[in-house]
XYZ file of C-alpha atoms in Angstrom:
97
model
C 36.249 -18.173 69.194
C 38.346 -17.605 66.125
C 37.316 -17.685 62.472
C 39.666 -19.217 59.970
C 40.430 -17.616 56.618
C 38.231 -20.102 54.760
C 35.253 -19.228 56.999
C 35.808 -15.507 56.449
C 35.887 -15.922 52.684
C 32.619 -17.808 52.720
C 30.976 -14.974 54.652
C 32.177 -12.269 52.228
C 29.552 -11.529 49.572
C 30.196 -9.642 46.336
C 27.219 -7.599 45.133
C 25.823 -8.516 41.731
C 25.895 -5.940 38.968
C 22.700 -3.916 38.885
C 20.563 -3.188 35.849
C 21.852 -0.785 33.195
C 19.789 2.343 33.904
C 21.483 4.249 31.057
C 19.748 2.045 28.494
C 17.160 -0.444 29.683
C 16.268 -1.576 26.150
C 17.220 -5.027 24.967
C 18.939 -5.690 21.676
C 16.410 -5.359 18.853
C 14.014 -3.138 20.825
C 13.253 0.455 19.795
C 11.494 3.111 21.862
C 10.077 6.259 20.239
C 8.844 9.341 22.104
C 7.241 12.352 20.410
C 4.586 14.997 20.913
C 2.533 13.776 17.922
C 2.478 10.697 15.733
C 0.734 9.293 12.682
C 1.088 5.591 11.990
C 0.005 3.466 9.040
C 0.974 -0.059 10.069
C 1.775 -1.277 6.581
C 3.730 1.686 5.213
C 5.001 4.399 7.566
C 5.195 6.019 10.963
C 5.604 9.811 11.205
C 6.667 11.416 14.488
C 6.651 15.178 15.177
C 7.833 17.371 18.026
C 10.753 16.515 20.311
C 11.263 13.111 18.704
C 13.529 10.721 20.628
C 14.344 7.328 19.142
C 16.269 5.003 21.448
C 17.618 1.551 20.732
C 20.153 -0.730 22.365
C 22.808 0.578 19.977
C 22.006 4.255 19.292
C 19.968 7.334 20.137
C 18.454 9.797 17.659
C 16.792 13.116 18.471
C 15.009 15.229 15.842
C 12.200 17.691 15.274
C 10.523 15.176 12.948
C 11.157 11.618 11.836
C 9.576 9.456 9.151
C 10.048 5.698 9.298
C 9.309 4.077 5.937
C 8.532 0.427 6.508
C 8.600 -0.485 2.816
C 12.141 0.813 2.235
C 13.191 0.267 5.873
C 14.619 3.789 6.074
C 14.423 6.558 8.649
C 14.428 10.204 7.569
C 15.037 12.641 10.440
C 14.624 16.391 9.859
C 15.027 19.669 11.728
C 17.505 19.780 14.588
C 18.950 16.272 14.460
C 21.440 14.407 16.638
C 22.697 10.835 16.408
C 24.768 9.099 19.060
C 26.177 5.602 19.450
C 29.175 4.203 21.305
C 31.614 5.453 18.655
C 30.312 8.742 17.270
C 28.088 11.733 17.977
C 26.718 13.767 15.068
C 24.399 16.758 15.246
C 22.967 19.358 12.903
C 20.814 22.412 13.370
C 18.042 23.584 11.112
C 18.757 26.960 9.536
C 16.349 29.536 11.025
C 15.920 31.154 7.572
C 14.288 28.035 6.123
C-alpha cells in the first residue's frame, strides 16, 4: 500500500505554540510580591522587603515601593531595577545612607 503526498500532508501535525511561561500575566494585570505590605484601598499600597512588581509590559524590583492611588504614581526606593522589552535600568542604595 502506498500513501500519496496529499495523504502524508494530512497526517503531519504542527504543534501549537505553548503558553508564555516567561510572563503569564495578561495585558492590564499586575502582580506584586513582597515580604510585608500595608494597603489602604482608597489611597495607597506600601510594599516592603524584596518587592517584585510584574506586569505584561515591565518588571520592577525594589527594597520598598509605594503606590499612590490618588496620583497614580509608583515610588520605588532602595536597590531598584526596571526592565521592559527596550531598556534595563538599575540603581543601588548607598550603604552610607
